[in-house]
Amino acid sequence: QVQLVESGGGVVQAGGSLGLSCAASGIRISFYYMDWYRQAPGKQRELVATISSGGSTNYADSVKGRFTISRDNAKNAVYLQMNSLKPEDTAVYYCRGRFSLRGSWGQGTQVTVSS
């Protein structure tokens, strides 16, 4: 059974940093694209960052230059380093693995940025 488990969320002041982790089990992620999404209250879920199987990355304009997505295939994990956080980054952050057409999702981790 494929499972993705996010961790590392919390409460941080504006300008601070947080690092999120996504641990995969039941599948080897090395061949797949991996994404980080977020969903703020009352808003649609949005794509934040993507990393290809080869390590190429892509970011939403709103986080470019502040967030960094990375992967460690040996640890079967994906990470999101978030710097210079803003209150508008407050959301539940989800990891997604493009293992199928629908993909597989984690349960999410809450990030709250206070002003």
Short mmCIF file of C-alpha atoms in Angstrom, two decimals, residues 2-92:
data_model
loop_
_atom_site.label_atom_id
_atom_site.label_comp_id
_atom_site.label_asym_id
_atom_site.label_seq_id
_atom_site.Cartn_x
_atom_site.Cartn_y
_atom_site.Cartn_z
CA VAL A 2 1.37 3.37 -1.04
CA GLN A 3 1.58 5.90 1.75
CA LEU A 4 2.90 9.46 1.97
CA VAL A 5 3.39 11.05 5.37
CA GLU A 6 4.17 14.75 5.76
CA SER A 7 5.83 16.25 8.81
CA GLY A 8 7.50 19.45 9.92
CA GLY A 9 4.61 21.87 9.98
CA GLY A 10 4.07 24.30 12.81
CA VAL A 11 3.71 27.92 13.80
CA VAL A 12 6.37 30.43 12.80
CA GLN A 13 6.63 34.21 12.73
CA ALA A 14 6.71 36.07 9.45
CA GLY A 15 10.22 36.06 8.04
CA GLY A 16 11.01 32.73 9.61
CA SER A 17 11.72 29.33 8.11
CA LEU A 18 10.29 25.83 8.22
CA GLY A 19 11.29 22.58 6.59
CA LEU A 20 8.70 20.01 5.57
CA SER A 21 9.36 16.35 4.91
CA CYS A 22 7.37 13.74 3.00
CA ALA A 23 8.24 10.12 3.64
CA ALA A 24 7.02 7.54 1.15
CA SER A 25 6.38 3.87 1.75
CA GLY A 26 5.06 1.09 -0.44
CA ILE A 27 6.72 2.48 -3.55
CA ARG A 28 10.12 3.71 -4.65
CA ILE A 29 9.75 7.38 -5.57
CA SER A 30 12.94 7.63 -7.61
CA PHE A 31 11.17 7.21 -10.95
CA TYR A 32 8.39 9.68 -10.30
CA TYR A 33 7.64 13.37 -10.23
CA MET A 34 6.78 14.64 -6.75
CA ASP A 35 4.78 17.74 -5.84
CA TRP A 36 4.02 19.94 -2.88
CA TYR A 37 0.58 21.54 -2.81
CA ARG A 38 -1.10 23.78 -0.27
CA GLN A 39 -4.64 24.72 0.62
CA ALA A 40 -5.54 27.79 2.62
CA PRO A 41 -8.94 28.13 4.33
CA GLY A 42 -11.63 28.92 1.80
CA LYS A 43 -9.27 28.56 -1.15
CA GLN A 44 -8.58 25.92 -3.74
CA ARG A 45 -5.62 23.62 -3.41
CA GLU A 46 -2.69 25.05 -5.36
CA LEU A 47 0.53 23.59 -6.69
CA VAL A 48 3.54 25.04 -4.89
CA ALA A 49 6.53 23.12 -6.22
CA THR A 50 7.44 20.14 -8.37
CA ILE A 51 10.56 18.05 -8.67
CA SER A 52 11.14 15.65 -11.54
CA SER A 53 12.68 12.22 -11.31
CA GLY A 54 15.88 13.80 -12.60
CA GLY A 55 15.85 16.59 -10.05
CA SER A 56 14.55 19.47 -12.15
CA THR A 57 12.37 21.84 -10.17
CA ASN A 58 9.51 24.24 -10.80
CA TYR A 59 7.80 26.69 -8.47
CA ALA A 60 4.69 28.79 -8.23
CA ASP A 61 5.48 32.46 -8.75
CA SER A 62 4.31 33.23 -5.22
CA VAL A 63 7.07 31.11 -3.64
CA LYS A 64 9.86 31.40 -6.19
CA GLY A 65 13.12 32.41 -4.53
CA ARG A 66 11.82 31.55 -1.05
CA PHE A 67 10.97 27.84 -1.20
CA THR A 68 13.19 24.96 -2.27
CA ILE A 69 11.99 21.47 -3.14
CA SER A 70 14.44 18.59 -2.99
CA ARG A 71 14.44 14.82 -2.91
CA ASP A 72 16.53 12.05 -1.42
CA ASN A 73 15.77 8.88 -3.33
CA ALA A 74 17.90 6.80 -1.00
CA LYS A 75 15.67 7.88 1.89
CA ASN A 76 12.55 7.70 -0.30
CA ALA A 77 11.65 11.23 0.76
CA VAL A 78 10.88 14.68 -0.58
CA TYR A 79 11.43 17.95 1.22
CA LEU A 80 10.24 21.55 1.07
CA GLN A 81 12.43 24.20 2.66
CA MET A 82 10.46 27.38 3.22
CA ASN A 83 12.28 30.63 3.98
CA SER A 84 11.12 34.22 4.39
CA LEU A 85 7.67 32.98 5.25
CA LYS A 86 4.69 35.32 4.93
CA PRO A 87 1.26 35.19 6.57
CA GLU A 88 -0.21 34.33 3.17
CA ASP A 89 1.82 31.10 3.21
CA THR A 90 -0.48 29.84 5.96
CA ALA A 91 -2.10 26.64 4.70
CA VAL A 92 -2.20 22.89 4.96
#
